[in-house]
Amino acid sequence: MAFDFKKEYKEFYLPKAKPEIVTVPAANYVAVRGKGNPNEEGGTYQKAVSVLYAIAYTLKMSYKTEHKIDGFYEYVVPPLEGFWWQENVNGVDYESKNSFCWISVIRLPDFVTKADFDWAAGEAARKKKLDCSCAEFLTVDEGLCVQMMHLGSFDGEPASVAMMDAFIAEKGYRNDFSESRLHHEIYISDPRKTPVEKRKTVIRHPIAKI
């Protein structure tokens, strides 16, 4: 049975549809940074996602190649995630999608090293005829956060965020956004196959004690 991050780490990938406080350990990702509207057809964001999946699946299937990764075990590629912010905006302005800055990511198993990542980026570029030079090996240590499962449209996220804000205020915490601590989304549902009203997205915000 292949290792499935969503099943093994349910507390981080399958929270309930109500706010909760968690401490998220450091994790490694394949990442691409960019700016602009994620809904733009053929835009920067969609191209970034193609690069992420190309590298992620090259690593997943590496055991069938001559590149052997120490400690490798078969696994399910984790869901797409994203860190989002807008310059000079506290939180997220969902009405201004063209001003989004983002780091789109897919989590990597702990056994994947920077050298393994570099090999996979080169292989994906060669086999898929993609420019993978934009991809990077990124470590993120989120630490103390509030999170919940948001159900429905991305544009409906402000209601869930409001619930999270009220919850942390009641518990004696505040949002702790910075250049390194960002609005985080994990896309549990495939938007191409899931009706809008049934989409599941984990929303996670960094927090600190008041």
mmCIF file of C-alpha atoms in Angstrom:
data_model
loop_
_atom_site.group_PDB
_atom_site.id
_atom_site.type_symbol
_atom_site.label_atom_id
_atom_site.label_comp_id
_atom_site.label_asym_id
_atom_site.label_seq_id
_atom_site.Cartn_x
_atom_site.Cartn_y
_atom_site.Cartn_z
ATOM 1 C CA MET A 1 0.000 0.000 0.000
ATOM 2 C CA ALA A 2 1.462 3.342 -1.075
ATOM 3 C CA PHE A 3 2.007 5.956 1.646
ATOM 4 C CA ASP A 4 -0.757 8.592 1.480
ATOM 5 C CA PHE A 5 -0.027 11.898 3.228
ATOM 6 C CA LYS A 6 -3.728 12.747 3.520
ATOM 7 C CA LYS A 7 -4.425 9.522 5.416
ATOM 8 C CA GLU A 8 -1.231 9.433 7.490
ATOM 9 C CA TYR A 9 -1.400 13.110 8.484
ATOM 10 C CA LYS A 10 -5.136 13.663 8.741
ATOM 11 C CA GLU A 11 -4.665 16.434 11.292
ATOM 12 C CA PHE A 12 -3.001 18.586 8.622
ATOM 13 C CA TYR A 13 -4.869 17.536 5.462
ATOM 14 C CA LEU A 14 -8.365 16.612 6.637
ATOM 15 C CA PRO A 15 -9.388 18.995 9.434
ATOM 16 C CA LYS A 16 -13.014 19.534 10.360
ATOM 17 C CA ALA A 17 -15.116 22.363 8.937
ATOM 18 C CA LYS A 18 -14.521 24.432 12.052
ATOM 19 C CA PRO A 19 -11.405 26.240 13.304
ATOM 20 C CA GLU A 20 -8.690 24.445 15.269
ATOM 21 C CA ILE A 21 -5.171 25.290 16.422
ATOM 22 C CA VAL A 22 -2.270 23.103 15.264
ATOM 23 C CA THR A 23 1.509 23.142 15.282
ATOM 24 C CA VAL A 24 2.725 22.266 11.798
ATOM 25 C CA PRO A 25 6.225 20.741 11.503
ATOM 26 C CA ALA A 26 8.730 21.742 8.851
ATOM 27 C CA ALA A 27 8.265 20.124 5.442
ATOM 28 C CA ASN A 28 9.994 20.176 2.055
ATOM 29 C CA TYR A 29 8.253 21.143 -1.168
ATOM 30 C CA VAL A 30 8.792 21.525 -4.874
ATOM 31 C CA ALA A 31 7.807 25.167 -5.370
ATOM 32 C CA VAL A 32 7.274 27.801 -8.059
ATOM 33 C CA ARG A 33 6.828 31.496 -7.273
ATOM 34 C CA GLY A 34 4.782 33.920 -9.327
ATOM 35 C CA LYS A 35 2.279 36.756 -9.575
ATOM 36 C CA GLY A 36 -1.098 37.230 -11.203
ATOM 37 C CA ASN A 37 -4.589 35.804 -11.549
ATOM 38 C CA PRO A 38 -4.590 32.023 -11.007
ATOM 39 C CA ASN A 39 -7.687 31.695 -13.199
ATOM 40 C CA GLU A 40 -6.012 33.119 -16.316
ATOM 41 C CA GLU A 41 -6.215 30.473 -19.034
ATOM 42 C CA GLY A 42 -2.678 29.417 -19.943
ATOM 43 C CA GLY A 43 -1.302 31.991 -17.498
ATOM 44 C CA THR A 44 1.733 31.928 -15.235
ATOM 45 C CA TYR A 45 -0.040 30.066 -12.436
ATOM 46 C CA GLN A 46 -1.309 27.254 -14.648
ATOM 47 C CA LYS A 47 2.132 26.859 -16.214
ATOM 48 C CA ALA A 48 3.654 26.705 -12.732
ATOM 49 C CA VAL A 49 1.278 23.914 -11.729
ATOM 50 C CA SER A 50 2.313 21.919 -14.803
ATOM 51 C CA VAL A 51 5.970 22.199 -13.760
ATOM 52 C CA LEU A 52 5.163 21.155 -10.177
ATOM 53 C CA TYR A 53 3.335 18.006 -11.231
ATOM 54 C CA ALA A 54 5.991 17.095 -13.800
ATOM 55 C CA ILE A 55 8.716 17.158 -11.151
ATOM 56 C CA ALA A 56 6.548 15.566 -8.436
ATOM 57 C CA TYR A 57 5.640 12.592 -10.641
ATOM 58 C CA THR A 58 9.217 12.205 -11.870
ATOM 59 C CA LEU A 59 10.253 11.767 -8.228
ATOM 60 C CA LYS A 60 7.354 9.411 -7.504
ATOM 61 C CA MET A 61 8.355 7.151 -10.404
ATOM 62 C CA SER A 62 12.112 7.426 -9.823
ATOM 63 C CA TYR A 63 12.312 3.849 -8.529
ATOM 64 C CA LYS A 64 11.724 2.680 -12.108
ATOM 65 C CA THR A 65 14.800 4.566 -13.331
ATOM 66 C CA GLU A 66 18.525 4.283 -12.724
ATOM 67 C CA HIS A 67 18.296 7.135 -10.175
ATOM 68 C CA LYS A 68 17.849 5.421 -6.820
ATOM 69 C CA ILE A 69 16.795 7.536 -3.836
ATOM 70 C CA ASP A 70 18.007 6.427 -0.409
ATOM 71 C CA GLY A 71 15.093 5.458 1.841
ATOM 72 C CA PHE A 72 12.572 5.550 -1.014
ATOM 73 C CA TYR A 73 9.109 4.054 -0.517
ATOM 74 C CA GLU A 74 6.102 4.220 -2.819
ATOM 75 C CA TYR A 75 3.720 7.075 -2.088
ATOM 76 C CA VAL A 76 0.748 9.021 -3.407
ATOM 77 C CA VAL A 77 1.680 12.476 -4.703
ATOM 78 C CA PRO A 78 0.242 14.916 -2.127
ATOM 79 C CA PRO A 79 -2.340 17.542 -3.104
ATOM 80 C CA LEU A 80 -1.476 20.895 -4.647
ATOM 81 C CA GLU A 81 -0.999 23.705 -2.117
ATOM 82 C CA GLY A 82 -0.437 27.432 -2.284
ATOM 83 C CA PHE A 83 0.888 30.288 -0.165
ATOM 84 C CA TRP A 84 -0.792 33.589 -1.067
ATOM 85 C CA TRP A 85 -0.346 37.291 -0.339
ATOM 86 C CA GLN A 86 -0.818 40.740 -1.856
ATOM 87 C CA GLU A 87 1.536 43.650 -1.429
ATOM 88 C CA ASN A 88 0.247 46.248 1.055
ATOM 89 C CA VAL A 89 -2.825 44.133 1.858
ATOM 90 C CA ASN A 90 -3.488 42.721 5.321
ATOM 91 C CA GLY A 91 -4.972 39.281 4.680
ATOM 92 C CA VAL A 92 -6.425 38.554 1.240
ATOM 93 C CA ASP A 93 -8.481 40.747 -1.111
ATOM 94 C CA TYR A 94 -10.438 38.200 -3.153
ATOM 95 C CA GLU A 95 -11.780 40.898 -5.465
ATOM 96 C CA SER A 96 -8.304 41.718 -6.763
ATOM 97 C CA LYS A 97 -6.998 38.454 -8.171
ATOM 98 C CA ASN A 98 -4.582 40.148 -10.596
ATOM 99 C CA SER A 99 -2.584 41.432 -7.615
ATOM 100 C CA PHE A 100 -2.014 37.981 -6.103
ATOM 101 C CA CYS A 101 1.531 36.897 -5.303
ATOM 102 C CA TRP A 102 1.875 33.168 -4.744
ATOM 103 C CA ILE A 103 4.150 30.245 -4.084
ATOM 104 C CA SER A 104 2.535 27.153 -5.551
ATOM 105 C CA VAL A 105 3.844 23.932 -3.974
ATOM 106 C CA ILE A 106 3.563 20.153 -3.737
ATOM 107 C CA ARG A 107 4.932 18.450 -0.642
ATOM 108 C CA LEU A 108 7.871 16.077 -0.977
ATOM 109 C CA PRO A 109 8.573 13.001 1.163
ATOM 110 C CA ASP A 110 11.342 13.556 3.698
ATOM 111 C CA PHE A 111 13.671 11.162 1.871
ATOM 112 C CA VAL A 112 13.851 13.472 -1.174
ATOM 113 C CA THR A 113 17.040 15.564 -1.031
ATOM 114 C CA LYS A 114 18.029 18.683 -2.944
ATOM 115 C CA ALA A 115 20.178 16.486 -5.188
ATOM 116 C CA ASP A 116 17.186 14.242 -5.933
ATOM 117 C CA PHE A 117 15.100 17.321 -6.689
ATOM 118 C CA ASP A 118 17.735 18.658 -9.090
ATOM 119 C CA TRP A 119 17.808 15.314 -10.902
ATOM 120 C CA ALA A 120 13.992 15.256 -11.200
ATOM 121 C CA ALA A 121 13.824 18.836 -12.478
ATOM 122 C CA GLY A 122 16.340 17.965 -15.191
ATOM 123 C CA GLU A 123 14.521 14.761 -16.121
ATOM 124 C CA ALA A 124 11.114 16.491 -16.242
ATOM 125 C CA ALA A 125 12.517 19.261 -18.435
ATOM 126 C CA ARG A 126 14.039 16.722 -20.823
ATOM 127 C CA LYS A 127 11.091 14.331 -21.057
ATOM 128 C CA LYS A 128 8.202 16.825 -20.902
ATOM 129 C CA LYS A 129 9.936 19.580 -22.903
ATOM 130 C CA LEU A 130 9.179 21.991 -20.050
ATOM 131 C CA ASP A 131 11.222 24.880 -18.694
ATOM 132 C CA CYS A 132 11.643 23.776 -15.076
ATOM 133 C CA SER A 133 14.204 26.426 -14.183
ATOM 134 C CA CYS A 134 11.521 28.289 -12.190
ATOM 135 C CA ALA A 135 11.138 25.400 -9.720
ATOM 136 C CA GLU A 136 12.921 25.321 -6.376
ATOM 137 C CA PHE A 137 13.417 23.001 -3.413
ATOM 138 C CA LEU A 138 11.720 24.858 -0.549
ATOM 139 C CA THR A 139 11.558 24.128 3.181
ATOM 140 C CA VAL A 140 8.688 25.735 5.117
ATOM 141 C CA ASP A 141 8.335 25.635 8.909
ATOM 142 C CA GLU A 142 4.817 26.931 9.599
ATOM 143 C CA GLY A 143 4.717 26.374 13.336
ATOM 144 C CA LEU A 144 1.667 27.554 15.286
ATOM 145 C CA CYS A 145 -1.391 27.976 13.043
ATOM 146 C CA VAL A 146 -5.173 28.041 12.930
ATOM 147 C CA GLN A 147 -6.840 25.995 10.202
ATOM 148 C CA MET A 148 -10.169 24.605 9.029
ATOM 149 C CA MET A 149 -11.730 22.856 6.042
ATOM 150 C CA HIS A 150 -13.500 25.312 3.760
ATOM 151 C CA LEU A 151 -16.349 23.872 1.708
ATOM 152 C CA GLY A 152 -17.385 25.508 -1.568
ATOM 153 C CA SER A 153 -16.105 28.269 -3.829
ATOM 154 C CA PHE A 154 -12.741 29.960 -3.319
ATOM 155 C CA ASP A 155 -14.620 33.268 -3.404
ATOM 156 C CA GLY A 156 -16.563 32.092 -0.351
ATOM 157 C CA GLU A 157 -13.407 31.779 1.740
ATOM 158 C CA PRO A 158 -13.867 35.115 3.593
ATOM 159 C CA ALA A 159 -16.689 33.538 5.635
ATOM 160 C CA SER A 160 -14.394 30.749 6.816
ATOM 161 C CA VAL A 161 -11.569 33.207 7.480
ATOM 162 C CA ALA A 162 -13.963 35.283 9.614
ATOM 163 C CA MET A 163 -14.736 32.164 11.663
ATOM 164 C CA MET A 164 -11.023 31.538 12.145
ATOM 165 C CA ASP A 165 -10.385 35.142 13.186
ATOM 166 C CA ALA A 166 -13.200 35.042 15.751
ATOM 167 C CA PHE A 167 -11.980 31.693 17.094
ATOM 168 C CA ILE A 168 -8.378 32.766 17.665
ATOM 169 C CA ALA A 169 -9.448 36.067 19.263
ATOM 170 C CA GLU A 170 -11.577 34.108 21.730
ATOM 171 C CA LYS A 171 -8.618 31.807 22.494
ATOM 172 C CA GLY A 172 -6.159 34.674 23.039
ATOM 173 C CA TYR A 173 -4.285 34.547 19.730
ATOM 174 C CA ARG A 174 -3.812 36.906 16.794
ATOM 175 C CA ASN A 175 -2.906 36.444 13.132
ATOM 176 C CA ASP A 176 0.854 36.565 12.606
ATOM 177 C CA PHE A 177 1.355 37.238 8.897
ATOM 178 C CA SER A 178 4.815 38.195 7.655
ATOM 179 C CA GLU A 179 7.045 37.721 4.623
ATOM 180 C CA SER A 180 7.669 34.145 5.726
ATOM 181 C CA ARG A 181 4.289 33.360 7.351
ATOM 182 C CA LEU A 182 1.512 33.446 4.775
ATOM 183 C CA HIS A 183 -2.111 32.586 3.976
ATOM 184 C CA HIS A 184 -1.950 28.882 3.093
ATOM 185 C CA GLU A 185 -4.403 26.780 1.088
ATOM 186 C CA ILE A 186 -4.374 23.013 0.454
ATOM 187 C CA TYR A 187 -6.582 21.840 -2.426
ATOM 188 C CA ILE A 188 -8.049 18.539 -1.316
ATOM 189 C CA SER A 189 -10.534 18.417 -4.218
ATOM 190 C CA ASP A 190 -9.659 18.478 -7.909
ATOM 191 C CA PRO A 191 -11.534 21.571 -9.196
ATOM 192 C CA ARG A 192 -11.713 20.009 -12.668
ATOM 193 C CA LYS A 193 -13.772 17.083 -11.350
ATOM 194 C CA THR A 194 -15.573 18.443 -8.271
ATOM 195 C CA PRO A 195 -18.721 20.627 -8.310
ATOM 196 C CA VAL A 196 -18.030 24.056 -6.791
ATOM 197 C CA GLU A 197 -20.321 23.486 -3.821
ATOM 198 C CA LYS A 198 -18.474 20.276 -2.882
ATOM 199 C CA ARG A 199 -14.886 21.521 -3.175
ATOM 200 C CA LYS A 200 -12.727 21.047 -0.085
ATOM 201 C CA THR A 201 -9.884 23.462 0.675
ATOM 202 C CA VAL A 202 -7.844 23.586 3.869
ATOM 203 C CA ILE A 203 -7.268 27.211 4.917
ATOM 204 C CA ARG A 204 -4.380 27.766 7.320
ATOM 205 C CA HIS A 205 -3.123 30.995 8.914
ATOM 206 C CA PRO A 206 -0.067 31.616 11.103
ATOM 207 C CA ILE A 207 -0.901 32.796 14.612
ATOM 208 C CA ALA A 208 0.809 33.989 17.792
ATOM 209 C CA LYS A 209 -0.232 34.461 21.402
ATOM 210 C CA ILE A 210 -1.549 37.931 22.251
#
